[in-house]
Short mmCIF file of C-alpha atoms in Angstrom, two decimals:
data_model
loop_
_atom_site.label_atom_id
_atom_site.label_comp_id
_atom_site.label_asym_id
_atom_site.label_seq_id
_atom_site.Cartn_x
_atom_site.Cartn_y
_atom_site.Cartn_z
CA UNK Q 27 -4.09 36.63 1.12
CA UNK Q 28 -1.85 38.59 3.25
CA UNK Q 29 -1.30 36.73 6.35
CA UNK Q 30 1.43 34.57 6.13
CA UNK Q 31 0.24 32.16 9.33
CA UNK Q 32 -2.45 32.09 11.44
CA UNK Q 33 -1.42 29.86 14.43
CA UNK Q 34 -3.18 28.00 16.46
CA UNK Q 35 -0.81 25.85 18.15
CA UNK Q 36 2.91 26.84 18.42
CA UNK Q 37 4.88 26.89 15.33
CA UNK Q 38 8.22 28.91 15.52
CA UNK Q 39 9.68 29.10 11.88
CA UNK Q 40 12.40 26.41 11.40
CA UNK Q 41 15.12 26.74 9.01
CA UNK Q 42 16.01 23.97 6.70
CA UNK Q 43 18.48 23.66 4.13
CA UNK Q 44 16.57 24.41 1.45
CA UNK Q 45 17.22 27.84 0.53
CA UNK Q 46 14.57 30.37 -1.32
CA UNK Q 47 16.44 30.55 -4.50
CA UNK Q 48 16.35 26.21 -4.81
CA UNK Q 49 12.74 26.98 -3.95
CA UNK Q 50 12.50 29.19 -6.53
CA UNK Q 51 14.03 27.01 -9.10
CA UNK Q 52 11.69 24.16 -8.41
CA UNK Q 53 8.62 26.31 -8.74
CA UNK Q 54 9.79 27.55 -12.16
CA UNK Q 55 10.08 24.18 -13.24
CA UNK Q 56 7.09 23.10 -12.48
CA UNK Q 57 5.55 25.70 -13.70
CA UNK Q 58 7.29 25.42 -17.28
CA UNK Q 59 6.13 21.53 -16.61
CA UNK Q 60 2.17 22.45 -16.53
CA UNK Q 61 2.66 25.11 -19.19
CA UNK Q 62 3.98 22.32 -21.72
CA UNK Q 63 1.94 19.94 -20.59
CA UNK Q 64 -0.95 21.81 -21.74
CA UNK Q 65 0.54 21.44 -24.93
CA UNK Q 66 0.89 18.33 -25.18
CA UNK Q 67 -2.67 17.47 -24.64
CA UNK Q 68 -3.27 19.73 -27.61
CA UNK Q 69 -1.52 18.10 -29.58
CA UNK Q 70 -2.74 14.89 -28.66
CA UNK Q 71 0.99 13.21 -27.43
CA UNK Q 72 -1.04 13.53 -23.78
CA UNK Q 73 -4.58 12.11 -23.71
CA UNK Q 74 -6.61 11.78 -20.92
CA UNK Q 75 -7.90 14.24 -18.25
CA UNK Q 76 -5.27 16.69 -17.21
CA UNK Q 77 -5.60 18.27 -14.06
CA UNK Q 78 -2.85 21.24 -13.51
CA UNK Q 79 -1.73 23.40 -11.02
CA UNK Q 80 -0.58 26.45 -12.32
CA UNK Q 81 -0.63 29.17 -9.18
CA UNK Q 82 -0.53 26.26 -6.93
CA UNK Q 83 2.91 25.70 -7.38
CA UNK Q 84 4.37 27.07 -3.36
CA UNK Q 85 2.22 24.70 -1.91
CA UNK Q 86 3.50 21.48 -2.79
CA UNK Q 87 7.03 22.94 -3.44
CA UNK Q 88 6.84 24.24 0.41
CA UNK Q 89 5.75 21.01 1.53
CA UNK Q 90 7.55 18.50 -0.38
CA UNK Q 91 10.69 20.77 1.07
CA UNK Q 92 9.63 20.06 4.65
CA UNK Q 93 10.53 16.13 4.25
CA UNK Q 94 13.49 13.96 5.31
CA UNK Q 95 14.83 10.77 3.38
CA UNK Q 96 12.12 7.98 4.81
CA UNK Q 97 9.39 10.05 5.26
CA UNK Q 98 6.57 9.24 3.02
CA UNK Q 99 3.52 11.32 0.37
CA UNK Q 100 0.47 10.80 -0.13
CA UNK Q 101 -0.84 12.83 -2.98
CA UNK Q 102 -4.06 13.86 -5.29
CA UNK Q 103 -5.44 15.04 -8.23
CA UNK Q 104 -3.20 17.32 -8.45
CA UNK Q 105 0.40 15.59 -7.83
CA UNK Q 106 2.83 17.26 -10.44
CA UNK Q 107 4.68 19.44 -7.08
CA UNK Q 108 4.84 16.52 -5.61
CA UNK Q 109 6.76 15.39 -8.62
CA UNK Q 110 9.27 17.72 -9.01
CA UNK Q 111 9.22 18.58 -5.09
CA UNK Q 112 10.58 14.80 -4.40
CA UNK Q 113 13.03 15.00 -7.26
CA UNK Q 114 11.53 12.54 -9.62
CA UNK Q 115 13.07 12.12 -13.17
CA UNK Q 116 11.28 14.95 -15.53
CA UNK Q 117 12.31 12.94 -18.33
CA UNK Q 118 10.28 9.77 -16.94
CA UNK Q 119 7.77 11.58 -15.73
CA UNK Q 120 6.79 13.12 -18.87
CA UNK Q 121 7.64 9.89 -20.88
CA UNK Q 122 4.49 7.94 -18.13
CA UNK Q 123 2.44 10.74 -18.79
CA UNK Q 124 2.87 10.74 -22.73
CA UNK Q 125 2.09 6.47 -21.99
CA UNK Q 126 5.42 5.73 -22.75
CA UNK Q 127 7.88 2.33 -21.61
CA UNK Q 128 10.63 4.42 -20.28
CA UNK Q 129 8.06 6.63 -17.44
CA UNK Q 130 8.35 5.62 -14.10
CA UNK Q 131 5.47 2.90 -13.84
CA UNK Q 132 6.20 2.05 -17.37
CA UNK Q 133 3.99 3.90 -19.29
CA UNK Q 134 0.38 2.56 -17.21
CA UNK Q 135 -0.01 5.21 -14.41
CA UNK Q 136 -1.21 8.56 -16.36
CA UNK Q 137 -0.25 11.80 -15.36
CA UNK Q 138 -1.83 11.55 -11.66
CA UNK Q 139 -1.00 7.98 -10.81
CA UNK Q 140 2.84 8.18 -10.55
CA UNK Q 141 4.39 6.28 -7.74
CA UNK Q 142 8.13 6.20 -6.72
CA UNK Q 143 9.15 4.21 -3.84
CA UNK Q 144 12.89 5.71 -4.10
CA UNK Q 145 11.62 9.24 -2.91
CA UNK Q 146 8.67 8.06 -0.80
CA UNK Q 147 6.05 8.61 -3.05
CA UNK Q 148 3.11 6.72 -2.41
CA UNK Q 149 0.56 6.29 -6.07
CA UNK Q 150 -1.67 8.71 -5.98
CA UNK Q 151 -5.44 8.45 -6.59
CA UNK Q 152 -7.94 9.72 -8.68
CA UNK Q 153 -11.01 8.91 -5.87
CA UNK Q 154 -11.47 11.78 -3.91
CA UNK Q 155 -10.59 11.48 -0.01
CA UNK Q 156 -8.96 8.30 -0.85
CA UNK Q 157 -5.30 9.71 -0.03
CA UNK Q 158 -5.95 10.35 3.10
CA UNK Q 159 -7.29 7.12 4.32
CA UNK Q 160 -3.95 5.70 2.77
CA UNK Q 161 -1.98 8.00 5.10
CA UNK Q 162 -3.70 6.61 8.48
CA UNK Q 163 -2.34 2.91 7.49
CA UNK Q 164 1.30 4.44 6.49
CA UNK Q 165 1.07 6.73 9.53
CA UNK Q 166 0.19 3.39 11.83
CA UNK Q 167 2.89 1.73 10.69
CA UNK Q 168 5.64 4.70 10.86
CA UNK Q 169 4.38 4.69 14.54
CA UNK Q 170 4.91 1.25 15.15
CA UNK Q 171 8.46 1.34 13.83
CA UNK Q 172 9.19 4.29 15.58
CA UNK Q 173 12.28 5.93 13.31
CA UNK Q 174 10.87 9.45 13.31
CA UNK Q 175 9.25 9.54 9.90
CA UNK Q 176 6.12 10.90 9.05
CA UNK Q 177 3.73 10.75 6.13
CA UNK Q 178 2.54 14.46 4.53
CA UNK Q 179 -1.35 13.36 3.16
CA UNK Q 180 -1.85 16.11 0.30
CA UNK Q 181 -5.94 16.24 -0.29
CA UNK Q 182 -7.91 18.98 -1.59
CA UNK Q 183 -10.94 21.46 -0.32
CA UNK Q 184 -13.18 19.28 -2.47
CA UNK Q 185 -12.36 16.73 0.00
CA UNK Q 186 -13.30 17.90 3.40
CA UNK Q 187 -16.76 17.01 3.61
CA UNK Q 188 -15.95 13.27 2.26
CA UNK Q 189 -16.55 10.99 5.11
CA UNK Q 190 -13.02 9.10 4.36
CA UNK Q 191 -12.02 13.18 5.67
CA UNK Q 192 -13.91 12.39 9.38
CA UNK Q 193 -12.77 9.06 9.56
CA UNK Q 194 -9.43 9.23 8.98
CA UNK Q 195 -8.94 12.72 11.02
CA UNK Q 196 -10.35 10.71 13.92
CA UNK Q 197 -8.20 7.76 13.88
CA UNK Q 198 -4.93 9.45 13.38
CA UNK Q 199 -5.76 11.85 16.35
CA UNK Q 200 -7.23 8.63 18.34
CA UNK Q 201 -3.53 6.50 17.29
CA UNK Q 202 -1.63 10.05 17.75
CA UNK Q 203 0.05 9.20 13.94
CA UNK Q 204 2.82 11.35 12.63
CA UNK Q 205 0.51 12.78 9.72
CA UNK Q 206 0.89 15.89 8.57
CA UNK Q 207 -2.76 16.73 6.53
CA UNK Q 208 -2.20 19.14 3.84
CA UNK Q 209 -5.10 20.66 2.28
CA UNK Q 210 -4.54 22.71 -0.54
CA UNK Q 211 -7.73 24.99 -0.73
CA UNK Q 212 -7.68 26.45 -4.31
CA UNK Q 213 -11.04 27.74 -3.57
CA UNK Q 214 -13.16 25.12 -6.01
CA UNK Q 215 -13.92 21.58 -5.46
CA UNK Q 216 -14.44 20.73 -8.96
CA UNK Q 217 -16.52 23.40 -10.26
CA UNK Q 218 -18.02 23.58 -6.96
CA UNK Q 219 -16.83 27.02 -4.91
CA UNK Q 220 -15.84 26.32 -1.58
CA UNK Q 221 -18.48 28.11 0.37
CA UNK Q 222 -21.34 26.43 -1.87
CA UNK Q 223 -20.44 23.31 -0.33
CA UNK Q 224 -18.82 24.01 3.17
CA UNK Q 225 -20.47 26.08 5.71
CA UNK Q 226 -17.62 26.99 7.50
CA UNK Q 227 -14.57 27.94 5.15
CA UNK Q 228 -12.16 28.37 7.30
CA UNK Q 229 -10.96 24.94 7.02
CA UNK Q 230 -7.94 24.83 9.21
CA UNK Q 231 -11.08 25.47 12.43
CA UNK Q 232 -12.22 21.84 11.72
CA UNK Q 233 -8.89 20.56 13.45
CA UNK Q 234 -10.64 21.67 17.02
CA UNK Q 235 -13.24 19.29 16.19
CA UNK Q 236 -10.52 16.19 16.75
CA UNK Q 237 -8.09 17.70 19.31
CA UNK Q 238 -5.30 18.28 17.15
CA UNK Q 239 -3.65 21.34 16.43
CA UNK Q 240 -5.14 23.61 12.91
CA UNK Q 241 -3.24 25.80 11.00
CA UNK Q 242 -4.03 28.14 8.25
CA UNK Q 243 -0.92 29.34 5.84
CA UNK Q 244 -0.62 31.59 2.51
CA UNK Q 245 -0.38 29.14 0.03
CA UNK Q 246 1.46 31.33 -2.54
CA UNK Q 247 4.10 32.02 -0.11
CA UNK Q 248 6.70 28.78 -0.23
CA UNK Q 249 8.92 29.57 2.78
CA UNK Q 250 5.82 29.98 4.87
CA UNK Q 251 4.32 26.63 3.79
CA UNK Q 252 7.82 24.83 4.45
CA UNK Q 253 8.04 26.34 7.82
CA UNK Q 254 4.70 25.37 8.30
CA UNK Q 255 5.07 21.80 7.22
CA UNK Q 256 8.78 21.95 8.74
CA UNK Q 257 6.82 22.59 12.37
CA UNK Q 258 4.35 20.17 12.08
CA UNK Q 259 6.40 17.06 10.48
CA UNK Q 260 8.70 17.84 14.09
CA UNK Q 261 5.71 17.76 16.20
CA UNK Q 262 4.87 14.40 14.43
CA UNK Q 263 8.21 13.13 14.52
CA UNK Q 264 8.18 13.98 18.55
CA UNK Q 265 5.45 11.59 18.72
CA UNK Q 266 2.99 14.39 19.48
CA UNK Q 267 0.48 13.54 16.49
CA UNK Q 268 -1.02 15.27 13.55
CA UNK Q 269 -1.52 18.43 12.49
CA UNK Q 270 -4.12 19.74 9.88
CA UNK Q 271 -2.73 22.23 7.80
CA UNK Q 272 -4.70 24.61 5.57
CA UNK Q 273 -2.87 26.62 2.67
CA UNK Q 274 -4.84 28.90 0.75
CA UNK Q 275 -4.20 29.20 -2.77
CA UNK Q 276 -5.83 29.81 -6.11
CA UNK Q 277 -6.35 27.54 -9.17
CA UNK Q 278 -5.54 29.38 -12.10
CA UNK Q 279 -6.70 26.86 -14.35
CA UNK Q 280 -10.12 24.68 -14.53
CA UNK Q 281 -10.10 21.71 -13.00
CA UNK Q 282 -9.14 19.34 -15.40
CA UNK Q 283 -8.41 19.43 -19.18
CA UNK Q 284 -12.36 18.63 -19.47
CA UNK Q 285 -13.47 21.18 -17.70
CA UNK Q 286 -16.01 23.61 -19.30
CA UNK Q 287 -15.33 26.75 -17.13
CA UNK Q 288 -17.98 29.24 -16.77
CA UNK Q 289 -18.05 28.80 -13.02
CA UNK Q 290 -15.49 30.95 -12.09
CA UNK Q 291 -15.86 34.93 -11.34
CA UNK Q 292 -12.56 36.00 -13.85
CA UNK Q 293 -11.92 39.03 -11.60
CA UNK Q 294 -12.05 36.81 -7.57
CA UNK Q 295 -8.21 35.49 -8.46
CA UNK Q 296 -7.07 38.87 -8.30
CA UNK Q 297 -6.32 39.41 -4.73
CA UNK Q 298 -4.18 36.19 -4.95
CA UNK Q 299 -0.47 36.48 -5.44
CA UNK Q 300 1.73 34.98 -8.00
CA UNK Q 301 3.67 32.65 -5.76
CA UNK Q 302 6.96 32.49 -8.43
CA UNK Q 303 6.41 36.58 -7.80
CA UNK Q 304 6.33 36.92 -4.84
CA UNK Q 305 9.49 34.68 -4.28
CA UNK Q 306 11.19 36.62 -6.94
CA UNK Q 307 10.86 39.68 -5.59
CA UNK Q 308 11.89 38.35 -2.41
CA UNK Q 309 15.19 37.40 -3.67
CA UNK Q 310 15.77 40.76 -5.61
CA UNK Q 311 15.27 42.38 -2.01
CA UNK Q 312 17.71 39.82 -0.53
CA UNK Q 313 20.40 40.99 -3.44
CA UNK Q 314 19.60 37.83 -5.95
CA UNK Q 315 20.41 39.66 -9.27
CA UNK Q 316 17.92 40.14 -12.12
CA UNK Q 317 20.44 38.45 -14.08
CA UNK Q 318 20.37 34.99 -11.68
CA UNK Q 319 16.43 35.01 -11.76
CA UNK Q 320 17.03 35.20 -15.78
CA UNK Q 321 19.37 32.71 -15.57
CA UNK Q 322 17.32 30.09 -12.96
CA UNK Q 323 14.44 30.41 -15.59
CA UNK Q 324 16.11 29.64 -18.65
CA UNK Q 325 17.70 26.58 -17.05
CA UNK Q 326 14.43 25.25 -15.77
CA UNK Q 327 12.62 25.75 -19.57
CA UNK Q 328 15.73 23.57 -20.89
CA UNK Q 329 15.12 21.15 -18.32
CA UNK Q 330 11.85 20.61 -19.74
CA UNK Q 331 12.53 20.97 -22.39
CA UNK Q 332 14.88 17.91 -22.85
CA UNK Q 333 12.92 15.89 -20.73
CA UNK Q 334 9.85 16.16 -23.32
CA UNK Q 335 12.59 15.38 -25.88
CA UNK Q 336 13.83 11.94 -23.87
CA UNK Q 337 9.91 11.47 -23.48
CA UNK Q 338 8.98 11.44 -27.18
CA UNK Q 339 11.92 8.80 -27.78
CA UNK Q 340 10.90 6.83 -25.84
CA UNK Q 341 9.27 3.92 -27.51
CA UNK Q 342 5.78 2.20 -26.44
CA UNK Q 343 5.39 -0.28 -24.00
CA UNK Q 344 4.83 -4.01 -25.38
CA UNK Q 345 0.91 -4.68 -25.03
CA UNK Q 346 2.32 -8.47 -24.36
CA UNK Q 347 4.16 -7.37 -21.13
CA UNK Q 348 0.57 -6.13 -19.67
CA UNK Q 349 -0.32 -9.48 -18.99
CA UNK Q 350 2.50 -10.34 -17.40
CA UNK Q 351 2.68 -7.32 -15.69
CA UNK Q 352 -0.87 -8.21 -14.21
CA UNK Q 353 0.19 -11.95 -13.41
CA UNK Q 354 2.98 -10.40 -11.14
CA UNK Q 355 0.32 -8.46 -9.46
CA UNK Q 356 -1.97 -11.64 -9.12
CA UNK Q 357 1.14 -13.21 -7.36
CA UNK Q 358 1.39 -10.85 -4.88
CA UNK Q 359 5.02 -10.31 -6.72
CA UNK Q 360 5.08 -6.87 -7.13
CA UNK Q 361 3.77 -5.92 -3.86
#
C-alpha cells in the first residue's frame, strides 16, 4: 500500500505535538511488547489465547496519538497499541496479563480485557462487534455533555458484516455522535480473508451507505493515521458527527496464539511495509542519526524488559478477594 489517504471528505493534515521520533519510540515498544509476549506464552507464565499485533503497530500508535485528555477508547481483540498508545503502566500491564495482583484490574482481565479509566480506556471485549455498540452509548453521552470529547471505537475487518456494525453506524450518524470508527483491516477476519467474506473490500465505501464521511489510510504509515484520526476527532469535536476510518494493514502473525495457520498465502504480506521501517527511514531522511534510532530501541527493549521483571514479582491475587470483588460488583459499588 502506497497511497497514504484516499479522501473522501476534507481532511487537511493537522499537526499535533506528537512528533515522529515519540511515534517511533512507542511503536518499538510495542513491538518488543508482542515479541516477549510470545514468549511468555511459551513458557507458560502467559496462558490463554494471545492475540498479537505485530505489523499492526502504526495503526493504533497513530490513533491513540490523535486523542486529548477526556476523550475516550473503545478497543478489540487486538488492544496492546491501545496500551502503550494511552500510556498505561508496562509493568502492570504485563503483571494482568501474566494473572498477577499488581496488573491493572488486579490480575482478572487477561491480556485483551484491560481497562483504565485514568487514560480513557474503556474494557475491551472479546465478542466481536461488541466495541462498537459500546461507543454509540459513550458517544451519546459525550454529546449530551457537550465538552468536545470524542470516543475512537477500534473494531476489526472481521467485524463489518456483524449486524452490531449496521446498527451502531446508523445511530451514531442518526444522533450525529463524535465517534471516530477505526477499522483496522489486517486483511483476515479470523482465518477468514477479507474478500471471502465481504463483497466489497473497500471498506471505507460503506460510510456512503449512512451519510457520513469514509476514509481509507495506509495503516503502516503512523503520521498518516494520526492525521487521519487528528481530522476526524475535530470534525467530531465540531459537532459534525462520525467518521469511518479504514487503515489498511497486515497481520503478521495468526490470529491468536491458537491459531493453526495454513490459511495464509506466505508470499501476499510482501507488498506491505514494515511500519517501524518506514518511520525509520523517515527520520534518517529528516537527519535523526543511526545512532538515536540505536539508541530509541535499546531503551524501549529495557523498558520491557523491567516491566516483565516487576511483572514476575508480583505475587498472586488472593482467591478470597474474588468474592468480594464480585459482591462489590453485585452492589453496584464498583460501577
Amino acid at each position: 500500500m502506497t497511497q497514504a489517504m484516499r479522501n473522501h471528505g476534507s481532511y487537511p493534515p493537522t499537526s499535533t505535538a506528537i512528533d515522529l521520533l515519540e511515534l517511533y519510540r512507542r511503536m518499538r515498544v510495542l513491538r518488543r511488547m508482542d515479541e516477549v509476549l510470545a514468549e511468555l506464552v511459551a513458557d507458560k507464565l502467559v496462558t490463554g489465547p494471545m492475540h498479537l499485533g505485530i505489523g499492526q503497530e502504526a495503526t493504533g500508535i497513530g490513533a491513540t496519538a490523535a486523542l486529548r485528555p477526556g476523550d475516550l477508547v473503545t478497543a478489540t481483540h487486538r488492544p496492546h497499541a491501545q496500551y502503550v498508545g494511552l500510556g498505561l503502566s508496562l509493568g502492570r500491564t504485563f503483571a494482568e496479563m501474566m494473572g498477577r495482583a499488581d496488573g491493572q484490574c488486579g490480575g482478572r482481565a487477561g491480556h485483551m480485557l484491560i481497562a483504565d479509566q485514568e487514560r480513557g480506556l474503556l474494557g475491551p471485549s472479546g465478542i466481536v462487534g461488541h466495541s462498537l455498540l459500546l461507543a454509540v452509548g459513550h458517544g451519546f453521552a459525550q454529546r449530551r455533555a457537550g465538552q468536545g470529547a470524542v470516543t475512537l471505537c477500534v473494531t476489526g475487518d472481521g467485524a463489518v458484516n456483524s449486524g452490531a456494525f449496521n446498527e451502531a453506524l446508523n445511530m451514531m450518524a442518526l444522533w450525529q455522535l463524535p465517534v471516530v470508527v477505526l477499522v483496522e483491516n489486517n486483511g483476515y477476519g479470523l482465518s477468514v480473508r477479507l474478500d471471502r467474506h465481504s463483497r466489497e473490500t473497500e471498506l471505507y465505501k460503506r460510510a456512503a451507505g449512512y451519510g457520513v464521511p469514509g476514509v481509507l489510510v495506509d495503516g503502516n504509515d503512523v503520521e498518516a493515521v494520526r492525521d487521519v484520526v487528528s481530522a476526524a476527532a475535530e470534525r467530531a469535536r465540531a459537532a459534525q458527527g462520525p467518521t469511518l476510518v479504514e487503515a489498511l494493514t497486515f497481520r503478521n502473525t495468526g490470529f491468536s496464539s491458537s491459531d493453526r495457520g495454513g490459511y495464509q498465502d506466505p508470499g501476499e504480506g510482501a507488498e506491505f511495509t514494515d511500519p517501524l521501517e518506514l518511520a525509520a527511514r523517515r527520520l534518517v531522511a529528516g537527519g535523526t542519526t543511526a545512532a538515536r534510532l540505536a539508541e530509541v530501541d535499546q531503551r524501549a527493549a529495557q523498558e520491557v524488559e523491567e516491566a516483565v521483571v516487576f511483572a514476575k514479582a508480583s505475587p498472586w491475587p488472593d482467591p478470597a478477594e474474588l468474592f468480594e470483588y464480585a459482591a462489590k460488583w453485585d452492589q453496584g459499588a464498583l460501577l
